[in-house]
Amino acid sequence: MKSKRSYVGETYPTSQGEIVEIIESDGSMNITVRFPNGYILKTNLSNCKKGYIKNPYYPSVMGVGYMGVGKYSTKDKKIYSCWYDMLNRCYGDREMDRSYQDTNTHPIDEWLNFQKFADWYVRNEYYCEEPLHLDKDVLDKHSKLYSPDTCLLLPATINTLFIKQTYQRGNCCMGVTKEKNGSYRAQCSVKGETYCIGCYQTELDAFYAYKEFKENLIKQIANEYKDIIPRDTYNALLEYEIEFND
């Protein structure tokens, strides 16, 4: 009986640009390969030669995120989109999304693994007729970290309340723009429309008018969603305060 050829020691490139080494073989249909990071995979020789095999720990998303090993995949579109958007805000082209110009935000290392993020998402998801968005500002507006301790899932309508249009207001504080006549206008976005709160002699007066209006608006919308969002999320919204240096 003819013995099966051993392919141990042979190396092949993958579509991800890595080189795998065959470390075990029992003919061409049953081989074991090792990726550069030590990950072990059972496959066949044909897949190796064609570069079809993939390392689930290879940072294929924004150069940092990876799929990991588990039950979640890109077919879980809602979760994957949320995860991808988070990485894009942290590592993507900021010129493409000027609403997120904070260059120091990043996820906890664990959340670079899609499986870990998806586990958290599923545990914290709740029924809502509109999309749930990932938010890191309600619990701690000064946090630069996306993590289980700093993030919430918010209905899209609520999440838009916390988008900071820093590039639009120039050197003024949040909610305030300077008019050509030297006065200061307090304004706030309400359901996609810009609402003028009033014009004031000083930037500080305009800010406090904005602060009162915006905090009341957040409470109002939180109450509209009281029976939908988790109790902890509801309480965090009621306690949220607008600060001068936001």
PDB file of C-alpha atoms in Angstrom:
ATOM      1  CA  MET A   1       0.000   0.000   0.000  1.00  0.00           C
ATOM      2  CA  LYS A   2       1.387   3.385  -1.006  1.00  0.00           C
ATOM      3  CA  SER A   3       2.120   5.624   1.978  1.00  0.00           C
ATOM      4  CA  LYS A   4       0.604   9.080   2.143  1.00  0.00           C
ATOM      5  CA  ARG A   5       2.934  11.935   1.351  1.00  0.00           C
ATOM      6  CA  SER A   6       3.902  14.213   4.223  1.00  0.00           C
ATOM      7  CA  TYR A   7       3.580  17.945   3.650  1.00  0.00           C
ATOM      8  CA  VAL A   8       5.055  18.959   7.000  1.00  0.00           C
ATOM      9  CA  GLY A   9       7.330  21.967   6.728  1.00  0.00           C
ATOM     10  CA  GLU A  10       5.805  23.355   3.543  1.00  0.00           C
ATOM     11  CA  THR A  11       4.669  26.993   3.655  1.00  0.00           C
ATOM     12  CA  TYR A  12       1.997  28.869   1.732  1.00  0.00           C
ATOM     13  CA  PRO A  13       0.830  32.501   1.521  1.00  0.00           C
ATOM     14  CA  THR A  14      -2.737  33.408   2.470  1.00  0.00           C
ATOM     15  CA  SER A  15      -5.059  36.038   1.006  1.00  0.00           C
ATOM     16  CA  GLN A  16      -4.391  38.088   4.160  1.00  0.00           C
ATOM     17  CA  GLY A  17      -0.700  38.313   3.318  1.00  0.00           C
ATOM     18  CA  GLU A  18       0.478  35.881   5.986  1.00  0.00           C
ATOM     19  CA  ILE A  19       2.593  32.748   5.569  1.00  0.00           C
ATOM     20  CA  VAL A  20       1.298  29.513   7.098  1.00  0.00           C
ATOM     21  CA  GLU A  21       3.372  26.446   7.845  1.00  0.00           C
ATOM     22  CA  ILE A  22       2.083  22.902   7.697  1.00  0.00           C
ATOM     23  CA  ILE A  23       2.920  21.255  11.011  1.00  0.00           C
ATOM     24  CA  GLU A  24       0.952  17.997  10.640  1.00  0.00           C
ATOM     25  CA  SER A  25      -0.356  16.073   7.657  1.00  0.00           C
ATOM     26  CA  ASP A  26      -2.144  12.837   6.899  1.00  0.00           C
ATOM     27  CA  GLY A  27      -2.288  13.085   3.156  1.00  0.00           C
ATOM     28  CA  SER A  28      -3.509  16.145   1.278  1.00  0.00           C
ATOM     29  CA  MET A  29      -7.019  16.120   2.727  1.00  0.00           C
ATOM     30  CA  ASN A  30      -6.084  16.305   6.382  1.00  0.00           C
ATOM     31  CA  ILE A  31      -3.412  18.817   7.297  1.00  0.00           C
ATOM     32  CA  THR A  32      -2.784  21.185  10.191  1.00  0.00           C
ATOM     33  CA  VAL A  33      -1.276  24.628   9.672  1.00  0.00           C
ATOM     34  CA  ARG A  34       0.141  27.234  12.018  1.00  0.00           C
ATOM     35  CA  PHE A  35      -0.223  30.980  11.473  1.00  0.00           C
ATOM     36  CA  PRO A  36       2.516  33.460  12.474  1.00  0.00           C
ATOM     37  CA  ASN A  37       0.661  34.351  15.707  1.00  0.00           C
ATOM     38  CA  GLY A  38       0.493  30.685  16.704  1.00  0.00           C
ATOM     39  CA  TYR A  39      -3.129  30.039  15.732  1.00  0.00           C
ATOM     40  CA  ILE A  40      -3.652  26.414  14.630  1.00  0.00           C
ATOM     41  CA  LEU A  41      -6.132  25.384  11.928  1.00  0.00           C
ATOM     42  CA  LYS A  42      -7.104  22.044  10.388  1.00  0.00           C
ATOM     43  CA  THR A  43      -7.761  22.225   6.649  1.00  0.00           C
ATOM     44  CA  ASN A  44      -6.702  20.611   3.373  1.00  0.00           C
ATOM     45  CA  LEU A  45      -3.851  21.201   0.974  1.00  0.00           C
ATOM     46  CA  SER A  46      -6.042  22.659  -1.775  1.00  0.00           C
ATOM     47  CA  ASN A  47      -7.251  25.463   0.499  1.00  0.00           C
ATOM     48  CA  CYS A  48      -3.640  26.193   1.453  1.00  0.00           C
ATOM     49  CA  LYS A  49      -2.433  26.404  -2.117  1.00  0.00           C
ATOM     50  CA  LYS A  50      -5.324  28.682  -3.125  1.00  0.00           C
ATOM     51  CA  GLY A  51      -4.852  30.950  -0.090  1.00  0.00           C
ATOM     52  CA  TYR A  52      -8.418  30.373   1.058  1.00  0.00           C
ATOM     53  CA  ILE A  53      -7.655  29.878   4.722  1.00  0.00           C
ATOM     54  CA  LYS A  54      -7.927  32.845   7.077  1.00  0.00           C
ATOM     55  CA  ASN A  55      -6.580  33.708  10.489  1.00  0.00           C
ATOM     56  CA  PRO A  56      -9.510  34.827  12.689  1.00  0.00           C
ATOM     57  CA  TYR A  57      -7.061  36.870  14.765  1.00  0.00           C
ATOM     58  CA  TYR A  58      -5.646  38.795  11.831  1.00  0.00           C
ATOM     59  CA  PRO A  59      -6.442  42.554  12.264  1.00  0.00           C
ATOM     60  CA  SER A  60      -8.452  42.902   9.048  1.00  0.00           C
ATOM     61  CA  VAL A  61     -10.688  45.793  10.174  1.00  0.00           C
ATOM     62  CA  MET A  62      -9.019  49.227  10.333  1.00  0.00           C
ATOM     63  CA  GLY A  63      -5.735  47.422  10.942  1.00  0.00           C
ATOM     64  CA  VAL A  64      -6.740  46.603  14.558  1.00  0.00           C
ATOM     65  CA  GLY A  65     -10.040  44.715  14.708  1.00  0.00           C
ATOM     66  CA  TYR A  66     -10.379  40.974  14.134  1.00  0.00           C
ATOM     67  CA  MET A  67     -13.255  38.489  13.950  1.00  0.00           C
ATOM     68  CA  GLY A  68     -12.030  36.042  16.599  1.00  0.00           C
ATOM     69  CA  VAL A  69     -13.345  32.522  17.086  1.00  0.00           C
ATOM     70  CA  GLY A  70     -16.990  32.103  18.028  1.00  0.00           C
ATOM     71  CA  LYS A  71     -20.570  32.010  16.827  1.00  0.00           C
ATOM     72  CA  TYR A  72     -20.828  35.583  15.514  1.00  0.00           C
ATOM     73  CA  SER A  73     -19.974  36.608  11.955  1.00  0.00           C
ATOM     74  CA  THR A  74     -20.486  39.416   9.466  1.00  0.00           C
ATOM     75  CA  LYS A  75     -23.930  37.894   8.848  1.00  0.00           C
ATOM     76  CA  ASP A  76     -24.922  39.401  12.207  1.00  0.00           C
ATOM     77  CA  LYS A  77     -25.226  42.681  10.311  1.00  0.00           C
ATOM     78  CA  LYS A  78     -26.693  44.824  13.087  1.00  0.00           C
ATOM     79  CA  ILE A  79     -23.969  43.928  15.574  1.00  0.00           C
ATOM     80  CA  TYR A  80     -21.157  43.961  13.035  1.00  0.00           C
ATOM     81  CA  SER A  81     -22.191  47.397  11.758  1.00  0.00           C
ATOM     82  CA  CYS A  82     -22.142  48.771  15.313  1.00  0.00           C
ATOM     83  CA  TRP A  83     -18.687  47.298  15.938  1.00  0.00           C
ATOM     84  CA  TYR A  84     -17.333  48.481  12.588  1.00  0.00           C
ATOM     85  CA  ASP A  85     -18.651  52.010  13.137  1.00  0.00           C
ATOM     86  CA  MET A  86     -16.929  52.151  16.526  1.00  0.00           C
ATOM     87  CA  LEU A  87     -13.586  51.173  14.990  1.00  0.00           C
ATOM     88  CA  ASN A  88     -14.108  53.584  12.119  1.00  0.00           C
ATOM     89  CA  ARG A  89     -14.682  56.463  14.539  1.00  0.00           C
ATOM     90  CA  CYS A  90     -11.460  55.609  16.345  1.00  0.00           C
ATOM     91  CA  TYR A  91      -9.169  54.611  13.487  1.00  0.00           C
ATOM     92  CA  GLY A  92     -10.878  55.591  10.226  1.00  0.00           C
ATOM     93  CA  ASP A  93     -10.574  58.690   8.071  1.00  0.00           C
ATOM     94  CA  ARG A  94     -11.733  61.531  10.317  1.00  0.00           C
ATOM     95  CA  GLU A  95     -12.018  63.856   7.345  1.00  0.00           C
ATOM     96  CA  MET A  96     -14.910  61.672   6.203  1.00  0.00           C
ATOM     97  CA  ASP A  97     -16.852  62.127   9.449  1.00  0.00           C
ATOM     98  CA  ARG A  98     -16.244  65.539  10.980  1.00  0.00           C
ATOM     99  CA  SER A  99     -18.772  64.906  13.776  1.00  0.00           C
ATOM    100  CA  TYR A 100     -16.132  62.684  15.429  1.00  0.00           C
ATOM    101  CA  GLN A 101     -12.957  64.715  15.593  1.00  0.00           C
ATOM    102  CA  ASP A 102     -11.705  63.442  18.937  1.00  0.00           C
ATOM    103  CA  THR A 103      -8.460  61.788  17.936  1.00  0.00           C
ATOM    104  CA  ASN A 104      -7.833  60.043  21.240  1.00  0.00           C
ATOM    105  CA  THR A 105     -10.795  57.680  21.479  1.00  0.00           C
ATOM    106  CA  HIS A 106     -10.172  53.951  21.377  1.00  0.00           C
ATOM    107  CA  PRO A 107     -11.860  50.694  22.425  1.00  0.00           C
ATOM    108  CA  ILE A 108     -10.719  48.447  25.221  1.00  0.00           C
ATOM    109  CA  ASP A 109      -8.396  45.755  23.829  1.00  0.00           C
ATOM    110  CA  GLU A 110     -11.047  43.097  24.422  1.00  0.00           C
ATOM    111  CA  TRP A 111     -13.420  44.873  22.035  1.00  0.00           C
ATOM    112  CA  LEU A 112     -10.966  44.626  19.163  1.00  0.00           C
ATOM    113  CA  ASN A 113     -12.235  41.031  19.093  1.00  0.00           C
ATOM    114  CA  PHE A 114     -15.642  41.052  17.380  1.00  0.00           C
ATOM    115  CA  GLN A 115     -16.774  37.999  19.376  1.00  0.00           C
ATOM    116  CA  LYS A 116     -16.239  39.814  22.687  1.00  0.00           C
ATOM    117  CA  PHE A 117     -18.038  42.935  21.498  1.00  0.00           C
ATOM    118  CA  ALA A 118     -20.928  40.885  20.119  1.00  0.00           C
ATOM    119  CA  ASP A 119     -21.323  39.061  23.449  1.00  0.00           C
ATOM    120  CA  TRP A 120     -21.686  42.421  25.211  1.00  0.00           C
ATOM    121  CA  TYR A 121     -24.078  43.748  22.585  1.00  0.00           C
ATOM    122  CA  VAL A 122     -26.412  40.745  22.847  1.00  0.00           C
ATOM    123  CA  ARG A 123     -26.473  40.947  26.652  1.00  0.00           C
ATOM    124  CA  ASN A 124     -27.362  44.653  26.564  1.00  0.00           C
ATOM    125  CA  GLU A 125     -29.713  44.750  23.579  1.00  0.00           C
ATOM    126  CA  TYR A 126     -33.397  45.528  24.089  1.00  0.00           C
ATOM    127  CA  TYR A 127     -36.384  45.866  21.800  1.00  0.00           C
ATOM    128  CA  CYS A 128     -36.722  49.224  20.084  1.00  0.00           C
ATOM    129  CA  GLU A 129     -38.398  50.138  16.814  1.00  0.00           C
ATOM    130  CA  GLU A 130     -35.414  52.245  15.797  1.00  0.00           C
ATOM    131  CA  PRO A 131     -31.727  51.293  15.579  1.00  0.00           C
ATOM    132  CA  LEU A 132     -29.662  51.096  18.757  1.00  0.00           C
ATOM    133  CA  HIS A 133     -26.454  53.137  18.675  1.00  0.00           C
ATOM    134  CA  LEU A 134     -23.326  52.692  20.771  1.00  0.00           C
ATOM    135  CA  ASP A 135     -22.716  55.652  23.111  1.00  0.00           C
ATOM    136  CA  LYS A 136     -19.804  56.349  25.456  1.00  0.00           C
ATOM    137  CA  ASP A 137     -20.704  59.912  26.535  1.00  0.00           C
ATOM    138  CA  VAL A 138     -23.792  59.560  28.720  1.00  0.00           C
ATOM    139  CA  LEU A 139     -22.085  57.601  31.493  1.00  0.00           C
ATOM    140  CA  ASP A 140     -18.819  59.574  31.311  1.00  0.00           C
ATOM    141  CA  LYS A 141     -18.560  62.418  28.811  1.00  0.00           C
ATOM    142  CA  HIS A 142     -14.818  62.782  29.459  1.00  0.00           C
ATOM    143  CA  SER A 143     -14.019  59.138  28.760  1.00  0.00           C
ATOM    144  CA  LYS A 144     -11.912  58.343  25.726  1.00  0.00           C
ATOM    145  CA  LEU A 145     -12.584  54.628  26.069  1.00  0.00           C
ATOM    146  CA  TYR A 146     -15.181  52.359  24.506  1.00  0.00           C
ATOM    147  CA  SER A 147     -15.733  49.576  27.020  1.00  0.00           C
ATOM    148  CA  PRO A 148     -18.471  47.649  28.879  1.00  0.00           C
ATOM    149  CA  ASP A 149     -18.109  50.079  31.795  1.00  0.00           C
ATOM    150  CA  THR A 150     -18.395  53.265  29.737  1.00  0.00           C
ATOM    151  CA  CYS A 151     -20.886  52.404  27.008  1.00  0.00           C
ATOM    152  CA  LEU A 152     -24.644  52.152  26.546  1.00  0.00           C
ATOM    153  CA  LEU A 153     -26.915  51.199  23.694  1.00  0.00           C
ATOM    154  CA  LEU A 154     -29.202  54.148  22.937  1.00  0.00           C
ATOM    155  CA  PRO A 155     -32.097  54.550  20.512  1.00  0.00           C
ATOM    156  CA  ALA A 156     -30.910  56.589  17.528  1.00  0.00           C
ATOM    157  CA  THR A 157     -33.139  59.533  18.463  1.00  0.00           C
ATOM    158  CA  ILE A 158     -31.581  59.811  21.918  1.00  0.00           C
ATOM    159  CA  ASN A 159     -28.047  59.271  20.667  1.00  0.00           C
ATOM    160  CA  THR A 160     -28.274  62.248  18.301  1.00  0.00           C
ATOM    161  CA  LEU A 161     -28.731  64.489  21.358  1.00  0.00           C
ATOM    162  CA  PHE A 162     -25.098  63.878  22.282  1.00  0.00           C
ATOM    163  CA  ILE A 163     -23.373  64.487  18.945  1.00  0.00           C
ATOM    164  CA  LYS A 164     -21.032  67.429  19.401  1.00  0.00           C
ATOM    165  CA  GLN A 165     -20.756  69.570  16.283  1.00  0.00           C
ATOM    166  CA  THR A 166     -17.449  71.047  17.423  1.00  0.00           C
ATOM    167  CA  TYR A 167     -16.344  72.068  13.935  1.00  0.00           C
ATOM    168  CA  GLN A 168     -19.517  74.151  13.431  1.00  0.00           C
ATOM    169  CA  ARG A 169     -19.384  76.348  16.521  1.00  0.00           C
ATOM    170  CA  GLY A 170     -15.823  77.578  16.089  1.00  0.00           C
ATOM    171  CA  ASN A 171     -14.252  79.009  19.255  1.00  0.00           C
ATOM    172  CA  CYS A 172     -17.530  79.397  21.159  1.00  0.00           C
ATOM    173  CA  CYS A 173     -18.732  77.000  23.813  1.00  0.00           C
ATOM    174  CA  MET A 174     -21.328  74.337  23.111  1.00  0.00           C
ATOM    175  CA  GLY A 175     -24.674  75.584  21.827  1.00  0.00           C
ATOM    176  CA  VAL A 176     -23.399  79.116  21.174  1.00  0.00           C
ATOM    177  CA  THR A 177     -22.405  81.013  18.045  1.00  0.00           C
ATOM    178  CA  LYS A 178     -21.234  84.611  17.765  1.00  0.00           C
ATOM    179  CA  GLU A 179     -23.310  86.932  15.585  1.00  0.00           C
ATOM    180  CA  LYS A 180     -21.876  89.639  13.327  1.00  0.00           C
ATOM    181  CA  ASN A 181     -23.281  92.332  15.631  1.00  0.00           C
ATOM    182  CA  GLY A 182     -21.260  90.972  18.558  1.00  0.00           C
ATOM    183  CA  SER A 183     -24.106  89.238  20.376  1.00  0.00           C
ATOM    184  CA  TYR A 184     -24.200  85.533  21.123  1.00  0.00           C
ATOM    185  CA  ARG A 185     -26.913  83.228  19.859  1.00  0.00           C
ATOM    186  CA  ALA A 186     -27.927  80.117  21.809  1.00  0.00           C
ATOM    187  CA  GLN A 187     -29.305  77.367  19.592  1.00  0.00           C
ATOM    188  CA  CYS A 188     -30.068  73.672  19.754  1.00  0.00           C
ATOM    189  CA  SER A 189     -30.921  70.957  17.274  1.00  0.00           C
ATOM    190  CA  VAL A 190     -34.408  69.564  17.906  1.00  0.00           C
ATOM    191  CA  LYS A 191     -35.504  66.604  15.788  1.00  0.00           C
ATOM    192  CA  GLY A 192     -33.162  67.598  12.998  1.00  0.00           C
ATOM    193  CA  GLU A 193     -34.103  71.276  12.977  1.00  0.00           C
ATOM    194  CA  THR A 194     -32.066  74.135  14.433  1.00  0.00           C
ATOM    195  CA  TYR A 195     -34.046  75.923  17.147  1.00  0.00           C
ATOM    196  CA  CYS A 196     -32.973  79.422  18.211  1.00  0.00           C
ATOM    197  CA  ILE A 197     -33.225  79.779  21.979  1.00  0.00           C
ATOM    198  CA  GLY A 198     -32.322  83.461  21.992  1.00  0.00           C
ATOM    199  CA  CYS A 199     -29.574  86.077  21.610  1.00  0.00           C
ATOM    200  CA  TYR A 200     -27.531  87.360  24.571  1.00  0.00           C
ATOM    201  CA  GLN A 201     -24.909  89.985  25.345  1.00  0.00           C
ATOM    202  CA  THR A 202     -22.334  87.530  26.667  1.00  0.00           C
ATOM    203  CA  GLU A 203     -21.221  84.054  25.670  1.00  0.00           C
ATOM    204  CA  LEU A 204     -21.783  82.839  29.237  1.00  0.00           C
ATOM    205  CA  ASP A 205     -25.401  84.009  29.295  1.00  0.00           C
ATOM    206  CA  ALA A 206     -26.031  82.309  25.977  1.00  0.00           C
ATOM    207  CA  PHE A 207     -24.428  79.118  27.258  1.00  0.00           C
ATOM    208  CA  TYR A 208     -26.575  78.949  30.387  1.00  0.00           C
ATOM    209  CA  ALA A 209     -29.696  79.449  28.272  1.00  0.00           C
ATOM    210  CA  TYR A 210     -28.552  76.580  26.060  1.00  0.00           C
ATOM    211  CA  LYS A 211     -27.658  74.421  29.068  1.00  0.00           C
ATOM    212  CA  GLU A 212     -31.108  74.794  30.623  1.00  0.00           C
ATOM    213  CA  PHE A 213     -32.866  74.149  27.331  1.00  0.00           C
ATOM    214  CA  LYS A 214     -30.750  71.107  26.378  1.00  0.00           C
ATOM    215  CA  GLU A 215     -30.915  69.421  29.770  1.00  0.00           C
ATOM    216  CA  ASN A 216     -34.702  69.810  29.802  1.00  0.00           C
ATOM    217  CA  LEU A 217     -34.842  68.423  26.260  1.00  0.00           C
ATOM    218  CA  ILE A 218     -32.829  65.356  27.279  1.00  0.00           C
ATOM    219  CA  LYS A 219     -35.157  64.739  30.229  1.00  0.00           C
ATOM    220  CA  GLN A 220     -38.215  65.198  28.023  1.00  0.00           C
ATOM    221  CA  ILE A 221     -37.058  62.654  25.442  1.00  0.00           C
ATOM    222  CA  ALA A 222     -35.865  60.273  28.161  1.00  0.00           C
ATOM    223  CA  ASN A 223     -39.398  60.275  29.556  1.00  0.00           C
ATOM    224  CA  GLU A 224     -40.785  59.560  26.099  1.00  0.00           C
ATOM    225  CA  TYR A 225     -38.602  56.417  26.027  1.00  0.00           C
ATOM    226  CA  LYS A 226     -39.018  55.509  29.697  1.00  0.00           C
ATOM    227  CA  ASP A 227     -40.851  52.267  28.971  1.00  0.00           C
ATOM    228  CA  ILE A 228     -38.343  51.222  26.303  1.00  0.00           C
ATOM    229  CA  ILE A 229     -34.848  51.906  27.612  1.00  0.00           C
ATOM    230  CA  PRO A 230     -33.298  50.116  30.636  1.00  0.00           C
ATOM    231  CA  ARG A 231     -33.782  51.789  34.019  1.00  0.00           C
ATOM    232  CA  ASP A 232     -30.049  52.489  34.448  1.00  0.00           C
ATOM    233  CA  THR A 233     -29.970  54.214  31.058  1.00  0.00           C
ATOM    234  CA  TYR A 234     -33.032  56.278  31.932  1.00  0.00           C
ATOM    235  CA  ASN A 235     -31.498  57.408  35.238  1.00  0.00           C
ATOM    236  CA  ALA A 236     -28.207  58.306  33.540  1.00  0.00           C
ATOM    237  CA  LEU A 237     -30.064  60.526  31.072  1.00  0.00           C
ATOM    238  CA  LEU A 238     -31.896  62.337  33.885  1.00  0.00           C
ATOM    239  CA  GLU A 239     -28.598  63.006  35.654  1.00  0.00           C
ATOM    240  CA  TYR A 240     -26.718  64.201  32.566  1.00  0.00           C
ATOM    241  CA  GLU A 241     -25.350  67.755  32.803  1.00  0.00           C
ATOM    242  CA  ILE A 242     -24.073  70.100  30.119  1.00  0.00           C
ATOM    243  CA  GLU A 243     -20.751  71.714  31.025  1.00  0.00           C
ATOM    244  CA  PHE A 244     -19.138  74.907  29.744  1.00  0.00           C
ATOM    245  CA  ASN A 245     -16.090  73.097  28.392  1.00  0.00           C
ATOM    246  CA  ASP A 246     -17.985  70.268  26.652  1.00  0.00           C
TER     247      ASP A 246
END
